[in-house]
Coordinates of C-alpha atoms and ligand atoms in Angstrom, one line a residue:
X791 CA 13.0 -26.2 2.2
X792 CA 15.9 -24.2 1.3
X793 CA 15.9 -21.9 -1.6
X794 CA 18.8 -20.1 -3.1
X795 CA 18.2 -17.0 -5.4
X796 CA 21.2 -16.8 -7.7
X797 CA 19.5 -13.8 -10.5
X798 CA 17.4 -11.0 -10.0
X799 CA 16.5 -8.2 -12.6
X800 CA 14.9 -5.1 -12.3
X801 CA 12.5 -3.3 -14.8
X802 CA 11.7 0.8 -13.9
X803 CA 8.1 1.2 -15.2
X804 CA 6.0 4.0 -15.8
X805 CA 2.4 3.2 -16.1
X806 CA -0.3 6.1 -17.2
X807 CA -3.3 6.2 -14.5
X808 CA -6.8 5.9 -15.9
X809 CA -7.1 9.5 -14.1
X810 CA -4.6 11.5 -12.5
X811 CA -4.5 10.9 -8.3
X812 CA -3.9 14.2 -6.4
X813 CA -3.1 14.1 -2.9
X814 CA -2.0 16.6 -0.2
X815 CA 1.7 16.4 -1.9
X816 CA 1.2 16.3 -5.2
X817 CA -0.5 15.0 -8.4
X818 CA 0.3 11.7 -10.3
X819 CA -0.3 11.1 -13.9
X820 CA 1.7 8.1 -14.3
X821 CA 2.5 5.4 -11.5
X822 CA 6.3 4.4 -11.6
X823 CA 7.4 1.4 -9.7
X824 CA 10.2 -1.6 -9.5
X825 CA 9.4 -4.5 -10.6
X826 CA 11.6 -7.3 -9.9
X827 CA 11.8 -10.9 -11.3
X828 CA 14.0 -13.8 -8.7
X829 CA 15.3 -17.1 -10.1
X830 CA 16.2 -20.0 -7.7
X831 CA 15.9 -23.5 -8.5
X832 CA 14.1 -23.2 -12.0
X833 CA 11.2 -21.4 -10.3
X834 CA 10.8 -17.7 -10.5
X835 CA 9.5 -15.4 -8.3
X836 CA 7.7 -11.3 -9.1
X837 CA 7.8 -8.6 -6.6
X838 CA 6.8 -4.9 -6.7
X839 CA 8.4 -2.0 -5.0
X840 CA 5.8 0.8 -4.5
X841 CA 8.3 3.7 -4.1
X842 CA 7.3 6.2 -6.8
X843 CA 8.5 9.1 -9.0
X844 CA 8.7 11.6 -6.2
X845 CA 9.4 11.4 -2.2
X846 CA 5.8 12.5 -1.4
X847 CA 4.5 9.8 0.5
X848 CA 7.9 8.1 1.4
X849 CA 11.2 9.5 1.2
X850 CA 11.9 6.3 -1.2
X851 CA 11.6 6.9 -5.3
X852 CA 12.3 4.8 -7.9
X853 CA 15.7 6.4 -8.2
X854 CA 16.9 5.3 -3.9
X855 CA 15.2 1.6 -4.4
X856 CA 16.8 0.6 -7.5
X857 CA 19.9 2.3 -6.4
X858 CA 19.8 0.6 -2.9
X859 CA 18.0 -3.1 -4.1
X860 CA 20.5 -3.2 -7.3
X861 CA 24.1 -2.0 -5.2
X862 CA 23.2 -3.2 -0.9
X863 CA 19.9 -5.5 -0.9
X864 CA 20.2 -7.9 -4.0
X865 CA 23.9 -8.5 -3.1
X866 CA 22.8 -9.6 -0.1
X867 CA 20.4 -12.0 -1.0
X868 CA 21.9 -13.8 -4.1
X869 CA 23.7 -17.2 -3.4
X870 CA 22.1 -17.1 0.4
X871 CA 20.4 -20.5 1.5
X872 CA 16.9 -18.9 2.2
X873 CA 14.5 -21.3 4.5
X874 CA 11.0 -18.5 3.9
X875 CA 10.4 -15.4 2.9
X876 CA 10.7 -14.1 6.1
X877 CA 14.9 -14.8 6.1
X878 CA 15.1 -11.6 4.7
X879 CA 15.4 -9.7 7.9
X880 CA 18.2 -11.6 9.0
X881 CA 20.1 -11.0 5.1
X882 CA 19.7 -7.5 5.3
X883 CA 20.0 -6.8 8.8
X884 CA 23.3 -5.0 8.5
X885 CA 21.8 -1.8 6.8
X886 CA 18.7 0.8 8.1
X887 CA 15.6 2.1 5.9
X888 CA 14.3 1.9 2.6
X889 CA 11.2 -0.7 4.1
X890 CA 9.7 -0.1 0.7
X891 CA 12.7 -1.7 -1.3
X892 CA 12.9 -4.4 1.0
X893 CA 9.1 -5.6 0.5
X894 CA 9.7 -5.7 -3.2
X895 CA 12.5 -8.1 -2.4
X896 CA 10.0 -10.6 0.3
X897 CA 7.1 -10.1 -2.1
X898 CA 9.3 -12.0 -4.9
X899 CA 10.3 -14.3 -2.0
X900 CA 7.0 -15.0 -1.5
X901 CA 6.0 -15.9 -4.9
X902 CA 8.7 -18.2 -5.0
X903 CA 8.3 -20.1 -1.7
X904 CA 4.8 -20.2 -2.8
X905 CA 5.5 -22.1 -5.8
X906 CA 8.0 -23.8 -4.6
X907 CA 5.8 -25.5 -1.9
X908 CA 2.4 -25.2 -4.1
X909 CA 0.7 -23.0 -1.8
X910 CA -1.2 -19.6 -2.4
X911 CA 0.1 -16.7 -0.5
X912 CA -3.4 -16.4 1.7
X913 CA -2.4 -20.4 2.7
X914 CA 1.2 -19.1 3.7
X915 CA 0.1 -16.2 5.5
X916 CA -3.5 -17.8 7.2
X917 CA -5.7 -16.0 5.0
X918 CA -9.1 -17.1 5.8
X919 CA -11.6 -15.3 3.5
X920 CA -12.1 -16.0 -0.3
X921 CA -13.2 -12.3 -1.4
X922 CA -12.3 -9.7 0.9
X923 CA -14.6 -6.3 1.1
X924 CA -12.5 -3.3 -0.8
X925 CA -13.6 0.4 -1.1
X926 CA -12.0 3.3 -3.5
X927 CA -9.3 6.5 -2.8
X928 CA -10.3 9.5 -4.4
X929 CA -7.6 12.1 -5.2
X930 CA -8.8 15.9 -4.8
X931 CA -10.8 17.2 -7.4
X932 CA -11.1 20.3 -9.1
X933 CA -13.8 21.5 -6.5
X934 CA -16.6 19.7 -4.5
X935 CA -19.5 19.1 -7.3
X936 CA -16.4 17.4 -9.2
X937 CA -15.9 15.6 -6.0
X938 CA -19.4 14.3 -6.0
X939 CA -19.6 13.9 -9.5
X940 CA -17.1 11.7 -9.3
X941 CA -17.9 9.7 -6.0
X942 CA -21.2 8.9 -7.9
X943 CA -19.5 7.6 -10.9
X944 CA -17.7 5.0 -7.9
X945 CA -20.8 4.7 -6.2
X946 CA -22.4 3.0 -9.6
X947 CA -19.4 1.0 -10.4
X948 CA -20.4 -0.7 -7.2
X949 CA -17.5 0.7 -4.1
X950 CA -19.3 0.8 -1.4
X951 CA -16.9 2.7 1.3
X952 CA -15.2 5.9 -0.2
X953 CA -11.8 7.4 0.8
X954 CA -11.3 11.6 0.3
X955 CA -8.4 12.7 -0.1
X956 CA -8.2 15.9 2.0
X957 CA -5.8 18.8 2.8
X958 CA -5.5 21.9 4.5
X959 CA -8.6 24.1 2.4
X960 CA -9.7 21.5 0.9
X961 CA -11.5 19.3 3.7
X962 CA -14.7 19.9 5.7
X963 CA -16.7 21.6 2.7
X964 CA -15.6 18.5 0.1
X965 CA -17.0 16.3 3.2
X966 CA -19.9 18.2 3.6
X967 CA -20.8 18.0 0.2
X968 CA -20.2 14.3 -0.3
X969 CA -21.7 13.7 2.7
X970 CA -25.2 15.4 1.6
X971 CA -25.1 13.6 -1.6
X972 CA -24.4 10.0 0.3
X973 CA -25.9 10.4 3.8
X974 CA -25.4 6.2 3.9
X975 CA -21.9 5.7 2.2
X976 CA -19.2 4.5 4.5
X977 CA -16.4 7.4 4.1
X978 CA -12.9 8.1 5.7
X979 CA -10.4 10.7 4.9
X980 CA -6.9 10.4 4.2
X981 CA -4.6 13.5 4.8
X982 CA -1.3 12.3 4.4
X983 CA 0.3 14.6 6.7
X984 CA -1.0 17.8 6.0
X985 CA -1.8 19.1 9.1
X986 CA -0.3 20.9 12.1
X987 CA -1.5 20.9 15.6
X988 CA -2.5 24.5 14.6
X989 CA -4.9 23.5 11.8
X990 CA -6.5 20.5 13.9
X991 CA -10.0 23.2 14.3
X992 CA -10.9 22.0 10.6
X993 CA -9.5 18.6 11.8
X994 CA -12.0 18.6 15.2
X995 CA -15.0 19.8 12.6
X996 CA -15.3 16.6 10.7
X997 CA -16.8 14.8 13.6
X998 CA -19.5 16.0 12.2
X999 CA -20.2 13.9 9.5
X1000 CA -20.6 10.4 10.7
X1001 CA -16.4 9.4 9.2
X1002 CA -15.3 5.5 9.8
X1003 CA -11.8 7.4 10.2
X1004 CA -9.3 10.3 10.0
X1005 CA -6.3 8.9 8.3
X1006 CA -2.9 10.3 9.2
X1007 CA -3.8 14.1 9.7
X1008 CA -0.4 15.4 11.1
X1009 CA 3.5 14.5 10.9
X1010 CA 4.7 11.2 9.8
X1011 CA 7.3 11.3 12.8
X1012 CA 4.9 12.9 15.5
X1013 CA 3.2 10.1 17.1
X1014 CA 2.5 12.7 20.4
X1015 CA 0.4 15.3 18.6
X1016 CA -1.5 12.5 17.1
X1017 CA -2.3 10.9 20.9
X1018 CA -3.0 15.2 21.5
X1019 CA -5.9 15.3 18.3
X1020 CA -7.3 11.9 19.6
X1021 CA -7.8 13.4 23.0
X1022 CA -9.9 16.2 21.1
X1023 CA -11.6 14.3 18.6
X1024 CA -14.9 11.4 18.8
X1025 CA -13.6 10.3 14.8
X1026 CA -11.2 7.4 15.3
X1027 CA -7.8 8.5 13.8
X1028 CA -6.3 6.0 11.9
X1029 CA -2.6 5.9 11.4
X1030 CA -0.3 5.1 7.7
X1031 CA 2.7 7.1 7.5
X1032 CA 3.2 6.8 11.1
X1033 CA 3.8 2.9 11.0
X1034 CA 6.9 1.7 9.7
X1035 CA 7.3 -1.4 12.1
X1036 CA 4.8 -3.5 15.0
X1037 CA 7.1 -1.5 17.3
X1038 CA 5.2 1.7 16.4
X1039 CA 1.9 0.2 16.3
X1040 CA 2.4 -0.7 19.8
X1041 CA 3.8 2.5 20.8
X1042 CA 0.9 4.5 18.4
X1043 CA -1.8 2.1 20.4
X1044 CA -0.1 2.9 24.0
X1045 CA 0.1 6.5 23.6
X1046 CA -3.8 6.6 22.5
X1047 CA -2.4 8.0 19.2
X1048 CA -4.9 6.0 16.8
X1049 CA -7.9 4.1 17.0
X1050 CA -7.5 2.1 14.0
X1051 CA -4.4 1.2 11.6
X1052 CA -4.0 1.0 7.7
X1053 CA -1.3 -1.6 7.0
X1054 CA 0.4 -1.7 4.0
X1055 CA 2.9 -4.6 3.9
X1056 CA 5.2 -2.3 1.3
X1057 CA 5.9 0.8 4.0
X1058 CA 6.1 -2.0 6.8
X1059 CA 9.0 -3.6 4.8
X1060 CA 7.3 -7.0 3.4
X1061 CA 4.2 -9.0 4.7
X1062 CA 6.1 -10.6 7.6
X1063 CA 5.8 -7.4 9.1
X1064 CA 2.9 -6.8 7.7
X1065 CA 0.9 -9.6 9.5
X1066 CA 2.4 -9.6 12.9
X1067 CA 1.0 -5.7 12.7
X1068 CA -2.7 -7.6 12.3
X1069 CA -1.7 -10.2 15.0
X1070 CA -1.1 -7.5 17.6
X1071 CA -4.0 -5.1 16.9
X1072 CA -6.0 -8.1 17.1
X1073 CA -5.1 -9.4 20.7
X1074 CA -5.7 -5.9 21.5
X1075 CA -9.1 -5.1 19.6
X1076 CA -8.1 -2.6 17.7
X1077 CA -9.4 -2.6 13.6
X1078 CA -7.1 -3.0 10.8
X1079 CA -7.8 -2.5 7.0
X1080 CA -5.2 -2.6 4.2
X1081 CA -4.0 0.3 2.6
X1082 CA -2.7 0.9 -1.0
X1083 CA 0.0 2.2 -3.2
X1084 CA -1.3 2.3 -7.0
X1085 CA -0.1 -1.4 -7.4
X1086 CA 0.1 -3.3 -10.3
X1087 CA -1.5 -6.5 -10.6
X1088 CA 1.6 -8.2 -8.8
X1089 CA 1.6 -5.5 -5.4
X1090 CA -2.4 -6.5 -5.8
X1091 CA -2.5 -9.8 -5.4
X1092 CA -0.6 -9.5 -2.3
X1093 CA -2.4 -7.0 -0.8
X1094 CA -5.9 -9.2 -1.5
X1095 CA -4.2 -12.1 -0.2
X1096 CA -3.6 -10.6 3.1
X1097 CA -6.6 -8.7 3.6
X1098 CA -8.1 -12.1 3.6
X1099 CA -6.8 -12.7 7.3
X1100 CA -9.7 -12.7 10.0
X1101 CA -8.3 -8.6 11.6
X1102 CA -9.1 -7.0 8.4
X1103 CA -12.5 -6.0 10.0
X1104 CA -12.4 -2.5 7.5
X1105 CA -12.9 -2.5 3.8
X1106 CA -9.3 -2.1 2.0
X1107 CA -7.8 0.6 -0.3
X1108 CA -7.8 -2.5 -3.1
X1109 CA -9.8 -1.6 -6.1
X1110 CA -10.4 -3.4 -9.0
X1111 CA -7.4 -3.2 -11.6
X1112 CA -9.6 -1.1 -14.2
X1113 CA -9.3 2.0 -11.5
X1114 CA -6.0 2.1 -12.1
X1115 CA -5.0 0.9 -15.1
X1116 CA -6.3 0.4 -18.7
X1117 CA -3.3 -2.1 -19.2
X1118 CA -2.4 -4.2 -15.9
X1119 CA 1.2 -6.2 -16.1
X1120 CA -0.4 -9.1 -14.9
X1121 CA -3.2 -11.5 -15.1
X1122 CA -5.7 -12.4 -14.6
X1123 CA -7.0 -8.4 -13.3
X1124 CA -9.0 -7.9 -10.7
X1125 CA -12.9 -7.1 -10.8
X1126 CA -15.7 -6.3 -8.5
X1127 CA -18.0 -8.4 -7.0
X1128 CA -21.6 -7.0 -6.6
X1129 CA -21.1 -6.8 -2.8
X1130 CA -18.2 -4.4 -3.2
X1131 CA -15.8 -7.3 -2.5
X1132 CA -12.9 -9.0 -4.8
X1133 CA -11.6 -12.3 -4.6
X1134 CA -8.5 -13.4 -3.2
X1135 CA -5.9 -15.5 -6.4
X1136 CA -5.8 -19.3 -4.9
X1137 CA -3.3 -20.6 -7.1
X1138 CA 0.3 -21.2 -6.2
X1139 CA 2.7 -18.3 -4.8
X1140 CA 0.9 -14.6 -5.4
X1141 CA -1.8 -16.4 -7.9
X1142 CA -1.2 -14.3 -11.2
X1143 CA 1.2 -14.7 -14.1
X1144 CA 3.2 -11.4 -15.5
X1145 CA 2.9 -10.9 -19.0
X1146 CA 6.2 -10.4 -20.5
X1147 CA 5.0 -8.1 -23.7
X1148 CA 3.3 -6.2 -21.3
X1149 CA 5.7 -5.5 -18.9
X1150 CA 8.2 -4.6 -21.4
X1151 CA 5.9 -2.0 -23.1
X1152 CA 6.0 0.0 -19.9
X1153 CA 9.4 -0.2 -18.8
X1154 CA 11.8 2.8 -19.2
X1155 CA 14.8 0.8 -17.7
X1156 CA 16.3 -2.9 -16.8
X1157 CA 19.0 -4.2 -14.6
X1158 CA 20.1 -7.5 -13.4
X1159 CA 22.1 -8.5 -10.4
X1160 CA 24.6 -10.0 -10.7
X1161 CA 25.5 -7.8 -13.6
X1162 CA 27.6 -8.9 -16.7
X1163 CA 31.3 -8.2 -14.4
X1164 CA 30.6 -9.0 -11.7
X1165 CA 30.4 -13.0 -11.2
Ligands
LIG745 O1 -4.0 2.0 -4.2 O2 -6.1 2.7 -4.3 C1 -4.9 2.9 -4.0 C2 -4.5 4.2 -3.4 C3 -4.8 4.3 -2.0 O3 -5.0 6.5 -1.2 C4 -4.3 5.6 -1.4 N1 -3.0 5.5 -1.0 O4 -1.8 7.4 1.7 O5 -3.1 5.8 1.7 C5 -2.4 6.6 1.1 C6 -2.3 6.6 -0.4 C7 -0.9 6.7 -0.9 C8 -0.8 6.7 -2.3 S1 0.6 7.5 -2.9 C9 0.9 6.7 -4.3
LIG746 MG1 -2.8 7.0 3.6

């Protein structure tokens, strides 16, 4: 089946965070993504691009996506007889980068091959599960008794795996202390780059404490140094950053620089990517879990939908909408299952309808492509 998309807009929204999300780079109050809307054929499709306010954890913001997906990456796509989602390599094959305003584009694709054939995204991508397990990312806190404080608080909401967020002075004593509190939990920490070869003897003491993982401790582009900690540590490392294509999940997984992978179909450039990253880690052995940006309920359905494939072995940075957000942009949300699982939407395409009122409450901007002139 052939699709062609002939009008795409754009809403810039700034949604506030139930609590503010610190992380080695920075502190977040308000999520701000892209959220994009594709008409073909009387069916329309969502997408969300993750890039945020601030090139902390990409060098993507709001600003370069809707610059690059309103002026290179929508002009490419309208009026081009599209046979799947994963066409869009091919359309946008003449320019480099931006992976994160490219999976907003597919995840709208998506949608609307989805409802175009009437099936869910888990059918289109061979999901298998119906509820996937997730677990919660906690930003920094003001110090560790905060920390536990508030890994308690997640503990009785029902997460049963916790994520730290750590950085250079703020890593083995927050551990510890969590650690003591929950001798049990299932815990990992995330780093996002923070560390330099020269750091890695606070790195080397968190073997200590029983960790699933050590997520992406040194330089986004430094796959050697990572293979170099490895060699040094008994914690798998676990790369994100890192991992832009399979390419470098091959390369990462030759080199020895990671024992595990986080994939997040948004920083791989769309879930075509996405799952032939799970396809090769699985011929290899090698665990997978899926990773998070802050989505809305559109960038969440997604993510469940392909954590539901059978190489998600490792509970998923996917928590249930009320983490994030008192107001979500689409339903229905997403809540926790007793067993620290969530289901997977089954309906058509990503499985959840926008609400209009509500995305228009929280956007600060709007486009559409083609605009007004040009025809
Ligand atoms: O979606 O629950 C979530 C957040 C998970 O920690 C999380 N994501 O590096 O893995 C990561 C961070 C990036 C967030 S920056 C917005
Ligand atoms: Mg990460």
């Amino acid at each position: 089946m052939n699709l062609r998309v002939e009008r795409a807009e754009l809403w810039h929204v700034r949604m506030r965070l139930v609590s503010p999300f610190e992380t080695s780079f920075g502190v977040e109050h308000d999520r701000e993504a892209v959220i994009l809307r594709l008409r073909a054929d009387g069916i329309e499709g969502w997408g969300e691009c993750v890039a945020g306010a601030f090139p902390g954890y990409s060098y993507e913001t709001v600003g370069t996506a809707w610059h690059v997906l309103q002026d290179f990456f929508l002009p490419a796509v309208i009026r081009r007889p599209m046979g799947s989602a994963a066409d869009l390599r091919s359309a946008l094959a003449a320019s480099k980068g931006h992976p994160l305003a490219r999976a907003g584009i597919e995840l709208a694709l998506w949608d609307l091959f989805g409802k175009a054939s009437g099936m869910s995204l888990k059918e289109m991508l061979g999901g298998e599960r119906s509820s996937v397990p997730v677990g919660v990312s906690i930003g920094i806190q003001a110090d560790a008794p905060t920390l536990v404080e508030v890994a308690a608080a997640y503990l009785r909401d029902g997460y049963r795996r916790l994520k730290l967020k750590i950085r250079p002075g703020r890593d083995v004593e927050d551990v510890r202390a969590v650690r003591k509190a929950f001798p049990e939990v299932a815990l990992q920490v995330d780093a996002n780059s923070a560390y330099d070869r020269e750091q890695a003897r606070s790195l080397q003491a968190l073997d200590d404490f029983g960790l699933l993982l050590v997520e992406q401790p040194l330089a986004e582009d430094d796959l050697l140094d990572h293979a170099w900690l490895q060699a040094r540590m008994r914690t798998p490392l676990c790369l994100d950053e890192s991992i832009l294509s399979e390419r470098h999940a091959r390369q990462a997984l030759d080199v020895g620089a990671c024992g595990v992978i986080n994939i997040k179909p948004a920083r791989l450039g769309g879930l075509t990517e996405a799952v032939r990253v799970h396809d090769l880690c699985r011929s290899r052995g090698v665990p997978v879990w899926c990773g998070g940006m802050l989505e809305t309920g559109i960038g969440r359905a997604a993510n469940l939908a392909l954590a539901s494939l059978p190489g998600f072995t490792l509970p998923g940075d996917i928590s249930a909408s009320a983490r994030y957000y008192a107001h979500d942009i689409a339903e229905p949300t997403f809540a926790l299952n007793a067993d620290s699982t969530i289901d997977v939407p089954a309906g058509a395409g990503l499985g959840v309808e926008v609400q209009l009122d509500s995305l228009e409450r929280v956007a600060v901007r709007r486009a559409v492509v083609p605009g007004a002139t040009a025809r």
